[in-house]
Coordinates of C-alpha atoms and ligand atoms in Angstrom, one line a residue:
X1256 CA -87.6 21.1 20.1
X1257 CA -83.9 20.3 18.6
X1258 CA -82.8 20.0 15.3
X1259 CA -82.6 16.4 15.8
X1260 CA -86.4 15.9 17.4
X1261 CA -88.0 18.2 14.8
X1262 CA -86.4 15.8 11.7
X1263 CA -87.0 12.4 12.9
X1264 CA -89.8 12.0 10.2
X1265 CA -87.5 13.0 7.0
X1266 CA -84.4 11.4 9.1
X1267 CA -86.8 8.0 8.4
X1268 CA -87.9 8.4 5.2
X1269 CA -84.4 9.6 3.9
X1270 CA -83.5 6.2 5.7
X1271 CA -86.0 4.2 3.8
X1272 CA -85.1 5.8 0.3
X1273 CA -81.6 5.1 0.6
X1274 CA -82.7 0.9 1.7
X1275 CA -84.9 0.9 -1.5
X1276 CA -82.0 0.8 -3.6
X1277 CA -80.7 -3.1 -3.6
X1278 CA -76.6 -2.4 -3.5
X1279 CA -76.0 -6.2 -3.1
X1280 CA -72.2 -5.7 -3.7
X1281 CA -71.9 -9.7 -4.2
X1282 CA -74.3 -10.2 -7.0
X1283 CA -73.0 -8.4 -10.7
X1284 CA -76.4 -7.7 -11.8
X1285 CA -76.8 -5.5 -9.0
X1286 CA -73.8 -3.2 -10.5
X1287 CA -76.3 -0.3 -11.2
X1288 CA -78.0 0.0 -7.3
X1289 CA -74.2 0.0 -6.1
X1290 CA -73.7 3.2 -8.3
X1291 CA -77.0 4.2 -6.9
X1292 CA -76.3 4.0 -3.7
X1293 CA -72.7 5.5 -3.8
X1294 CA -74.9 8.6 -5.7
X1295 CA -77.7 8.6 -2.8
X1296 CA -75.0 8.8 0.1
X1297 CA -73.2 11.6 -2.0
X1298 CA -76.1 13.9 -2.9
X1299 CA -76.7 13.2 1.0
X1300 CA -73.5 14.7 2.0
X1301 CA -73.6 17.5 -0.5
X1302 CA -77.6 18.5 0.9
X1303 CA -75.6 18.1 4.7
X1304 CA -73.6 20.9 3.6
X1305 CA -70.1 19.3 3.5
X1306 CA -68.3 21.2 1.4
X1307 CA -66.9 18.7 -1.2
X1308 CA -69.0 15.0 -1.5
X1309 CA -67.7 12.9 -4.5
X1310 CA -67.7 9.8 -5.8
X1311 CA -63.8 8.0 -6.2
X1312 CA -63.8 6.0 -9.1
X1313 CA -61.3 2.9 -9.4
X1314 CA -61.2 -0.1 -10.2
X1315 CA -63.8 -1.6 -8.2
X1316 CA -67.5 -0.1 -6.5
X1317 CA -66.9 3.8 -5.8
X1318 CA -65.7 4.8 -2.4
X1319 CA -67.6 8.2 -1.8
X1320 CA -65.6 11.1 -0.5
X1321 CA -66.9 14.2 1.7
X1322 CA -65.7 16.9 3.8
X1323 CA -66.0 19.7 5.9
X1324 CA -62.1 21.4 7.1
X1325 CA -63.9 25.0 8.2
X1326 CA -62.3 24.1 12.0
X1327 CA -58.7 25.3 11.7
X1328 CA -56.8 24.1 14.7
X1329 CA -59.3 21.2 15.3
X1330 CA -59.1 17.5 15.1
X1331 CA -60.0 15.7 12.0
X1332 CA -62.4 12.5 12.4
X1333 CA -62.9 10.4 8.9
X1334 CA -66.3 9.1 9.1
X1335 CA -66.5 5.4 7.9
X1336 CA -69.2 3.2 6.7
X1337 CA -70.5 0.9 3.9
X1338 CA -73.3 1.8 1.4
X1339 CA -73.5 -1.9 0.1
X1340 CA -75.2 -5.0 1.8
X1341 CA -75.5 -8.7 2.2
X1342 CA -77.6 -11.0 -0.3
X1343 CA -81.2 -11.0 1.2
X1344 CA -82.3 -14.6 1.1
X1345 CA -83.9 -16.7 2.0
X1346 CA -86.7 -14.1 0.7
X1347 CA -89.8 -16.5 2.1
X1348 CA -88.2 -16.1 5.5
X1349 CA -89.0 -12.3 5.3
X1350 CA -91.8 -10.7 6.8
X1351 CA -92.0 -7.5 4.3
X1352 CA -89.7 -7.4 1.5
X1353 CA -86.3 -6.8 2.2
X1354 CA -86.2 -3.5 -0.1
X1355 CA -89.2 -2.3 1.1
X1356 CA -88.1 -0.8 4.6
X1357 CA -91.9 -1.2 7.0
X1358 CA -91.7 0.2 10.4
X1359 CA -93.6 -2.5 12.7
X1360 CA -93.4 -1.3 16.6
X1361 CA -90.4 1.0 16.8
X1362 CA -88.1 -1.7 14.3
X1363 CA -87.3 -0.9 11.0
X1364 CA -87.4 -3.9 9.0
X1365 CA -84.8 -4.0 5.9
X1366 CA -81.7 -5.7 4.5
X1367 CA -78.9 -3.1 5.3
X1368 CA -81.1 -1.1 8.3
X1369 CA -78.6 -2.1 10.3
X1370 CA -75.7 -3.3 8.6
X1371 CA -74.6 -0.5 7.4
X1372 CA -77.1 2.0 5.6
X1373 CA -78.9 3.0 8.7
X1374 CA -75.0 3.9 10.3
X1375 CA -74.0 5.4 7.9
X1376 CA -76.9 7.7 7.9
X1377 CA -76.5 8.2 11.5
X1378 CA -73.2 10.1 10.2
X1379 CA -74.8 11.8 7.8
X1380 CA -77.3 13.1 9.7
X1381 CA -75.2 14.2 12.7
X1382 CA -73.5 16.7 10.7
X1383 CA -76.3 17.8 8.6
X1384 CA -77.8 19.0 12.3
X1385 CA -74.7 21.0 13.3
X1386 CA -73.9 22.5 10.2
X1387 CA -77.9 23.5 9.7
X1388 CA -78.3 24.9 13.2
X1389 CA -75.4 26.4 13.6
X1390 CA -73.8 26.7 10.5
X1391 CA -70.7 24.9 11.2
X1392 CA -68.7 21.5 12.9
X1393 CA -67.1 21.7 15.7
X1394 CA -64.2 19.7 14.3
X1395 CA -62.9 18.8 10.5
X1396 CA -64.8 16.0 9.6
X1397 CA -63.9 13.4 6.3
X1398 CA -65.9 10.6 4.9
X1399 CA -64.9 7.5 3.4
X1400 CA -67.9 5.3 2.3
X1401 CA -67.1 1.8 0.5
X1402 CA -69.3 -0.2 -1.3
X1403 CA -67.4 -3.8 -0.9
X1404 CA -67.4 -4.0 2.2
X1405 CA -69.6 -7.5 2.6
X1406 CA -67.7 -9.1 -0.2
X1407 CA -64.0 -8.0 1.2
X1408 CA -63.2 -5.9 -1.5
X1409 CA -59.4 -5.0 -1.1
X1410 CA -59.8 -1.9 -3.1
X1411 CA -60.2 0.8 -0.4
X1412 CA -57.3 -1.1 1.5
X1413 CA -55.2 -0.1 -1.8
X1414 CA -56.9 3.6 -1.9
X1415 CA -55.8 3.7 1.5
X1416 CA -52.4 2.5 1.4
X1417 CA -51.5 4.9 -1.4
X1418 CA -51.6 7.2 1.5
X1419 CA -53.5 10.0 -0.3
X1420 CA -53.6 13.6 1.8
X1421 CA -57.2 14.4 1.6
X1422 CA -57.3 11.5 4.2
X1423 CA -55.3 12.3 7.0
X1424 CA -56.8 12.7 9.9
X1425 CA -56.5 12.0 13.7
X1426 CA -59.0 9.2 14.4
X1427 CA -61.6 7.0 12.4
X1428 CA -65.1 6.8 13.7
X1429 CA -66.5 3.5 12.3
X1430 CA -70.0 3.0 12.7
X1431 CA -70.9 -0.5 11.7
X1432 CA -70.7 -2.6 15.1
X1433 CA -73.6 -3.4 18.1
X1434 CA -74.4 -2.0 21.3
X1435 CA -74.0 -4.7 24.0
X1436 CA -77.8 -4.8 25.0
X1437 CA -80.3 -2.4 24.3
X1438 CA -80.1 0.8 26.1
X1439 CA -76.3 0.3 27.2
X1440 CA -74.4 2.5 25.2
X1441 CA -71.0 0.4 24.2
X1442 CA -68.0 1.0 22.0
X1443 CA -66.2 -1.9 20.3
X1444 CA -62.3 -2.0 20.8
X1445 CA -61.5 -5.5 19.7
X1446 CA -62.7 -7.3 16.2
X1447 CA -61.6 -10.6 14.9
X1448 CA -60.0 -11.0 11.5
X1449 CA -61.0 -13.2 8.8
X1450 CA -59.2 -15.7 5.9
X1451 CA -62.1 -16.9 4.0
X1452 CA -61.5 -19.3 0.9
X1453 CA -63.0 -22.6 -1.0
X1454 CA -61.9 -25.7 -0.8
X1455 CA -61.9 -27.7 -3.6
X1456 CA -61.8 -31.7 -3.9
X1457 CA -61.4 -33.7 -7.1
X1458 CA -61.5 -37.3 -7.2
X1459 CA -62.6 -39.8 -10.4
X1460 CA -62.5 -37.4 -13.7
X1461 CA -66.2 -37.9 -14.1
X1462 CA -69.2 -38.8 -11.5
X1463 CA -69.4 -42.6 -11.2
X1464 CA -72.3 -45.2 -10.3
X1465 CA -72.1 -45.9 -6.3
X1466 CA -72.9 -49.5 -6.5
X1467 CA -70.5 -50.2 -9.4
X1468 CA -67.6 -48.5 -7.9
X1469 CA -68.2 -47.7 -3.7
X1470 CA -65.7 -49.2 -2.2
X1471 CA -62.5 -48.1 -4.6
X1472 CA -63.5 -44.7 -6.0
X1473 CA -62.7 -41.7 -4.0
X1474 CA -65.0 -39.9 -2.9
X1475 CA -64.3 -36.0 -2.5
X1476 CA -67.1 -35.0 -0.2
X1477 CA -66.4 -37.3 2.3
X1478 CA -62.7 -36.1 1.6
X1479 CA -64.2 -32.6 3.0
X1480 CA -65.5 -34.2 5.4
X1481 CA -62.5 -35.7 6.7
X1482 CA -60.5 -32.4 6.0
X1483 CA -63.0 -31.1 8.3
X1484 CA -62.5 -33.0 10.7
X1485 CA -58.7 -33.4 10.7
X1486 CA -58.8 -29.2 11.0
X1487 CA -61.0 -28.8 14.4
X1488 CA -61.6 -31.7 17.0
X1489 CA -64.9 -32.1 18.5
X1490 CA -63.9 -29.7 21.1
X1491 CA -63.9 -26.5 19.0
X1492 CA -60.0 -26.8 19.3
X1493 CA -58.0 -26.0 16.0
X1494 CA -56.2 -28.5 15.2
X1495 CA -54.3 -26.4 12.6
X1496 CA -50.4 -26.7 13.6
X1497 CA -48.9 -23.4 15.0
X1498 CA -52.1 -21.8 14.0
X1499 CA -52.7 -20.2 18.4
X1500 CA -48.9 -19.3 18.6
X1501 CA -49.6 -16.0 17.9
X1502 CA -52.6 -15.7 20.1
X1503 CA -52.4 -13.0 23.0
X1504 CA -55.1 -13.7 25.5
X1505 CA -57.5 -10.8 27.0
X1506 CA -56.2 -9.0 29.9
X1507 CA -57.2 -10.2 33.7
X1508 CA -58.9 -6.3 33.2
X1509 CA -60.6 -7.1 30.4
X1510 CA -61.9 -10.8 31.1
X1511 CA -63.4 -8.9 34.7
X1512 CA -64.9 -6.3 33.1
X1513 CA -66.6 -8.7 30.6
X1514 CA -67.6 -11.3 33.6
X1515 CA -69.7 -7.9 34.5
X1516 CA -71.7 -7.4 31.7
X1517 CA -75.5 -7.4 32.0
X1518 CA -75.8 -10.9 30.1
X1519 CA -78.6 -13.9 30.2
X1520 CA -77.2 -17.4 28.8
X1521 CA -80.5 -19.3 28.3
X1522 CA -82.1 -16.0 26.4
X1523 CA -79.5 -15.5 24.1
X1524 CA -79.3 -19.6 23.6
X1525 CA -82.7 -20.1 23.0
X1526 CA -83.9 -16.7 22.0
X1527 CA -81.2 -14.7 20.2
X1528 CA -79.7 -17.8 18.7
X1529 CA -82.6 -20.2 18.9
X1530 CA -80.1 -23.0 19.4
X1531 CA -80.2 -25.8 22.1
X1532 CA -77.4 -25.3 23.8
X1533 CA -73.7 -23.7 23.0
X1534 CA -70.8 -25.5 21.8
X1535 CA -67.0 -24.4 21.6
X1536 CA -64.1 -24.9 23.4
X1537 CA -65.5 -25.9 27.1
X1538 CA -62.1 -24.7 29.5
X1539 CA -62.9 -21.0 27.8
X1540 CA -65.3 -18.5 28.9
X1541 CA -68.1 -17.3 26.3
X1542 CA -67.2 -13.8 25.5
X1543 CA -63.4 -14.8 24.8
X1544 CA -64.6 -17.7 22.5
X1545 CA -66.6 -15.2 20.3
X1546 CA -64.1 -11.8 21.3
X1547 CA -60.6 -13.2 21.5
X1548 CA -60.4 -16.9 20.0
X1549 CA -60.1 -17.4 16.6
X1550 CA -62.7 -20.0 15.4
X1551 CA -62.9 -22.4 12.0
X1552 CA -66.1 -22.4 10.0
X1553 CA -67.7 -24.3 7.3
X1554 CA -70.6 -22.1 5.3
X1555 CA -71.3 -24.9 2.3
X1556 CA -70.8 -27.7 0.9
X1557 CA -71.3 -28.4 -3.1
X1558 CA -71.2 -31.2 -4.8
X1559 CA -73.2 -34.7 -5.5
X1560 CA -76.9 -34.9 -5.9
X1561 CA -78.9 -32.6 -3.4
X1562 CA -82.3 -32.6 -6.2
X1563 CA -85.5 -34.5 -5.0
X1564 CA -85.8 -38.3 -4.2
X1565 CA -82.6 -40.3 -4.8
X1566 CA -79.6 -40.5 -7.3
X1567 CA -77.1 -43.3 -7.0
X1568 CA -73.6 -41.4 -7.6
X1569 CA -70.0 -40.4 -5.9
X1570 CA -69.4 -37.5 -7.2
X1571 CA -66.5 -36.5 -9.1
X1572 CA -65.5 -33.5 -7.1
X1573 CA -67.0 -30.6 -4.3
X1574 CA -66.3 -28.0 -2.8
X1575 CA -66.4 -26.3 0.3
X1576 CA -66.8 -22.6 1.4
X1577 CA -64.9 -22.3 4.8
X1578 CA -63.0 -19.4 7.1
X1579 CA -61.0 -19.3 10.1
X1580 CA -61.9 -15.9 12.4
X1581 CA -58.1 -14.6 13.7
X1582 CA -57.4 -12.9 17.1
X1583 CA -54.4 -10.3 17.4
X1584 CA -51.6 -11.0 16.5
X1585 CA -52.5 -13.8 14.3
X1586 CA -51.8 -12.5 10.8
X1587 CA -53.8 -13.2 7.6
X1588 CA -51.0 -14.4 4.9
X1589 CA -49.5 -16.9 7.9
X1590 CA -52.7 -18.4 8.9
X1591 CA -53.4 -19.1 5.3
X1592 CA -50.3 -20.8 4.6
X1593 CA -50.5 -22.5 7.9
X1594 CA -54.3 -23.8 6.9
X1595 CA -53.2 -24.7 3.6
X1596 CA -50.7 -27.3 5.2
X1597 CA -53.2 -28.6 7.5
X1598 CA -55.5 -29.1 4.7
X1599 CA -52.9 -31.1 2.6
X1600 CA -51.6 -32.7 4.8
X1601 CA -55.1 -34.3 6.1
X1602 CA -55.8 -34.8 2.3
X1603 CA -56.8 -38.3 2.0
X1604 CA -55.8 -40.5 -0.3
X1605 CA -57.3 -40.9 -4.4
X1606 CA -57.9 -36.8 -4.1
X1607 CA -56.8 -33.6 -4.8
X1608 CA -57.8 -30.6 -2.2
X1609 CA -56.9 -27.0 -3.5
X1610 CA -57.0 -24.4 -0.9
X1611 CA -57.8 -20.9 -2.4
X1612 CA -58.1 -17.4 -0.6
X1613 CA -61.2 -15.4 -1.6
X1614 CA -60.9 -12.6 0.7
X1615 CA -58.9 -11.6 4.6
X1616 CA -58.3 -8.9 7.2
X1617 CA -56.8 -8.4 10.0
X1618 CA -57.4 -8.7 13.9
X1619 CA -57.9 -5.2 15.5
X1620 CA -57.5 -4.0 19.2
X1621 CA -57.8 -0.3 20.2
X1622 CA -56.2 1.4 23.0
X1623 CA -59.7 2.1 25.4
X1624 CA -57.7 4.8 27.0
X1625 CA -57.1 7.0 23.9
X1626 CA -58.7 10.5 24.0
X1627 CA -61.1 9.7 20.9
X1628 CA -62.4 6.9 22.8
X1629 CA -62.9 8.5 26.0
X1630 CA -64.7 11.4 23.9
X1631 CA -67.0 9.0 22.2
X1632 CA -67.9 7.6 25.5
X1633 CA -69.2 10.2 27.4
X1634 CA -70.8 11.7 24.0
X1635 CA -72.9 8.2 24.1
X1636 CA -73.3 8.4 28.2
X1637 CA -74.7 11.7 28.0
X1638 CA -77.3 10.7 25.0
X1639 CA -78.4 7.4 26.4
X1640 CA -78.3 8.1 30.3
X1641 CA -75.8 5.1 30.9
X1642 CA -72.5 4.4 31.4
X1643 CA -70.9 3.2 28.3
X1644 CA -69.5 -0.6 28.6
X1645 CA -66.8 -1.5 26.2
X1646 CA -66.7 -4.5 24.6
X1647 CA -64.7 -6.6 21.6
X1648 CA -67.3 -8.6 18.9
X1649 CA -66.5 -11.8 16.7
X1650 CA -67.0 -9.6 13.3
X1651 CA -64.8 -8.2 11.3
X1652 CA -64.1 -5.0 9.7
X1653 CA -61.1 -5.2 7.7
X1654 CA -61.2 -1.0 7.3
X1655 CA -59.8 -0.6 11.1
X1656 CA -57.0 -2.8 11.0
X1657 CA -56.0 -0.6 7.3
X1658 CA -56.3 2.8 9.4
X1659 CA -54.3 1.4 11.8
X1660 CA -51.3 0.3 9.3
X1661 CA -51.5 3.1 7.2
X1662 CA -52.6 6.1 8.6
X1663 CA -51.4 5.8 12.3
X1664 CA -55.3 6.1 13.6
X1665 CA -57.1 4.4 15.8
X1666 CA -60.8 3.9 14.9
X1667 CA -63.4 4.7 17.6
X1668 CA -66.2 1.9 16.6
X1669 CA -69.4 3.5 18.0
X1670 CA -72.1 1.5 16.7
X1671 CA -75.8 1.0 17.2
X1672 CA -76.8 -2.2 16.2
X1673 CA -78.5 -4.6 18.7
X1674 CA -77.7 -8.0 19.3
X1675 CA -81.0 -9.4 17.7
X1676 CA -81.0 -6.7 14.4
X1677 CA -80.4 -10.6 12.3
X1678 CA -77.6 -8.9 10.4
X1679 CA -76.7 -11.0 7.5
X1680 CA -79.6 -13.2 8.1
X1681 CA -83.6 -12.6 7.1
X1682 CA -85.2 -9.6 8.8
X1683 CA -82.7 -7.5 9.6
X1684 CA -84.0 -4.3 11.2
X1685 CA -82.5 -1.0 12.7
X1686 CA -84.2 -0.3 15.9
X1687 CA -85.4 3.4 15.5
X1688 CA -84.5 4.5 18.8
X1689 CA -81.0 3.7 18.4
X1690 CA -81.0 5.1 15.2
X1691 CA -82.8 8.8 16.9
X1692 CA -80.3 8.5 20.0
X1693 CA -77.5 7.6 17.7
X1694 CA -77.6 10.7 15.4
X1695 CA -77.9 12.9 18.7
X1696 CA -75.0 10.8 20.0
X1697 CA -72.8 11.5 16.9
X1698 CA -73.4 15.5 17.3
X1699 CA -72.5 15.2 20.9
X1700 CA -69.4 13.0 19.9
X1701 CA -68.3 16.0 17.5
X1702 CA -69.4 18.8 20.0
X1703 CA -67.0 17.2 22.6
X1704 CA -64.3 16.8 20.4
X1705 CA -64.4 20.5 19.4
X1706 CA -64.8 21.8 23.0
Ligands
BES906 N1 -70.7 -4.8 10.3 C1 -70.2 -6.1 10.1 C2 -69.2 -6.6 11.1 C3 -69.7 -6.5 12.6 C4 -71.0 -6.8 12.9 C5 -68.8 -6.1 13.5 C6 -71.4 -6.7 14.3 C7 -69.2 -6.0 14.8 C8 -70.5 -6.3 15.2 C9 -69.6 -6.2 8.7 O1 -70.4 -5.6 7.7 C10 -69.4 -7.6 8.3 O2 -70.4 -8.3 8.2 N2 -68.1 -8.0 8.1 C11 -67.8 -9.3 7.6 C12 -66.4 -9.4 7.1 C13 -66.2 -9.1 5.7 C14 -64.7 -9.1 5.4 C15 -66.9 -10.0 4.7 C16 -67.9 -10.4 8.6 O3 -67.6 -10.1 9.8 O4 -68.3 -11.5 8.3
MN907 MN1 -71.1 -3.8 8.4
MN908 MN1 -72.0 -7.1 7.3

């Protein structure tokens, strides 16, 4: 028996300590699990036997630094990740508690088992096996941990733009993405960006009775509604001026290779989704409305009387929480400014609408035909039996496109997610399999590279 067979039990409940601790990086009065965490992925590092593993404190949540350089001669990979994760509610919606990992069938059921804790460890735990079986890595091998990562926390995108040494390296291995289907081994070469913002709409200086006034006060949720409108059409089309200039559509390669995948319509629909049908724009293919399109979103409105039973009132103001996903080579400061003049300009009258950034990133796309990538897909063929299937996803992982800028890297996005893990959403799990095959794939990964 390997290494990697022998320590599935600890691998799991080293696993399950780290998803006790409730890093919610959104919420302040989970400030102390965040330092927690950062500490738990550390001490992890250190027990591995990298040779330095150390918090970097900064202005925001610690980033947590590790490595190994014994490999003179050999490539350097920088291991990335995130130790914090999303908000868990609705709680009643969960089957078990959220920060009480349970194993039912071969899922692990937690907030973060997926998304990212139970990558990360898949890192963590791939070099623990080399270095404690054979006393050594195959290559130099860096970590760089953050714990913003679900809030877009710009502050390893400064650490990393200050262009400190101990980060150089020659690729990023990002491990925070999904396997197309389970049991087909697939790396991710294409992410969307992200502007994400509020909206907000002021009409009357205070909230006024509807009777008295309907029908001359403003009213600034129906204003959002009609900024909504005025920004996408029924279609899915953006109606955002200038906003697809920039867009570069997929490759006739890559739009074949993607009419190939193993892929059911009515089961992810009704199942994966649970939806009645799919929406979007109608003259474009699925995979390049989700992969390669960039998309407008609204993900709440505030504002007016939502309590029980019913309240006369138009409210004095509301606001919205809405994002536009970008494509390459849409940047993030242009498509702001360019939403900002769509939303003003569809303003209607008797209210103000203030546009303000919370958090963007930029569009990636990765050479497939770069060594690392190559590498990382035979690593993952050989582990799961299959030929790997590269794909792009919707998401976005602001890190890649801040490697790419400022290091000169490309990031190899191995990930082992599955399309149904409910990241974000109530019962996420990590399905243990993936996790198992996706440590051995790791060591492989790192084995190949050194070879
Ligand atoms: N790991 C996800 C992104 C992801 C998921 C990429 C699945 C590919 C496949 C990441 O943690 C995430 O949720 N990112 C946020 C963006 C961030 C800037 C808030 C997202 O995509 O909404
Ligand atoms: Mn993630
Ligand atoms: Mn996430």
């Amino acid at each position: 028996m390997t290494y990697y067979e022998q320590h599935q039990p600890d691998f799991l409940e080293g696993l399950k300590t780290f998803l006790r601790i409730p890093s919610i990086s959104t919420l302040s009065e989970h400030k102390l699990d965040i330092i927690r965490a950062a500490e738990f992925a550390r001490d992890e590092l250190a027990a591995a036997g990298m040779t330095a593993a150390e918090l970097i404190e900064g202005p925001g949540n610690p980033l947590v630094y590790a490595e190994w350089l014994g490999a003179p001669g050999k490539p350097t990979v920088l291991f990335y990740g995130h130790y914090d994760v999303q908000p868990p509610d609705p709680l009643d919606e969960w089957h078990s508690p959220p920060f009480e990992p349970t194993v039912r069938g071969s899922d692990l059921f937690a907030r973060g088992a997926a998304d990212d804790k139970g990558q990360v460890y898949i890192q963590i735990k791939a070099v623990e096996g080399l270095l404690k079986t054979t006393g050594k890595l195959p290559v130099n091998v860096k970590f760089l941990l953050e714990g913003e990562e679900e809030t877009g926390g710009e502050h390893i995108e400064e650490y990393v733009k200050s262009r400190p040494p101990r980060l150089k390296a020659d690729a990023a291995v990002v491990c925070d993405t999904e396997m197309f289907a389970p049991e087909l081994p697939t790396i991710c070469v294409g992410l969307r960006g992200i502007v994400y913002g509020e909206l907000s709409v002021e009409g009357a200086n205070h909230d006024l009775h509807s009777g008295i006034y309907g029908g001359a006060a403003p009213n600034p949720i129906q204003a959002i509604a009609e900024i909504l409108c005025a920004l996408k059409d029924r279609n899915g089309h953006i109606l955002i001026p200038g906003f697809y200039d920039r867009v570069v559509p997929p490759s006739a390669k890559e739009r074949e290779a993607w009419g190939r995948l193993p892929f059911n319509e009515k089961e992810y629909t009704e199942n994966e989704m649970g939806a009645r049908e799919l929406v979007g724009e109608p003259e474009i293919p699925l995979f390049e409305r989700t992969w390669a399109r960039p998309t407008l979103e609204v993900h709440g409105i505030r504002g007016g009387f939502t309590g029980q039973g019913a309240k006369t009132v138009i409210p004095a103001r509301a606001t919205a929480k809405i994002s536009t996903r970008l494509v390459a080579d849409q940047r993030p400061e242009e498509a702001a400014e360019q939403l900002r003049a769509a939303i003003q300009a569809a303003c209607p009258k008797g209210v103000t609408a203030e546009f303000k950034v919370l958090h963007s990133g930029a569009p990636s796309l990765t050479n497939p035909d770069d060594p690392f990538i190559h590498a990382s897909a035979e690593a993952m063929r050989q582990v799961f039996g299959k030929e790997t299937v590269y794909i792009r996803s919707g998401g976005s992982i602001p890190i890649v496109g801040v490697f790419d800028r400022y290091l000169g890297i490309p990031s190899v996005m191995m990930g082992f997610g599955l399309p149904d893990d409910n990241l974000h959403a109530p019962n996420e799990k990590f399905h243990l399999p993936n996790f198992y095959r996706g440590i051995q794939a790791m060591a492989r990964y790192l084995e190949l590279l050194g070879a």
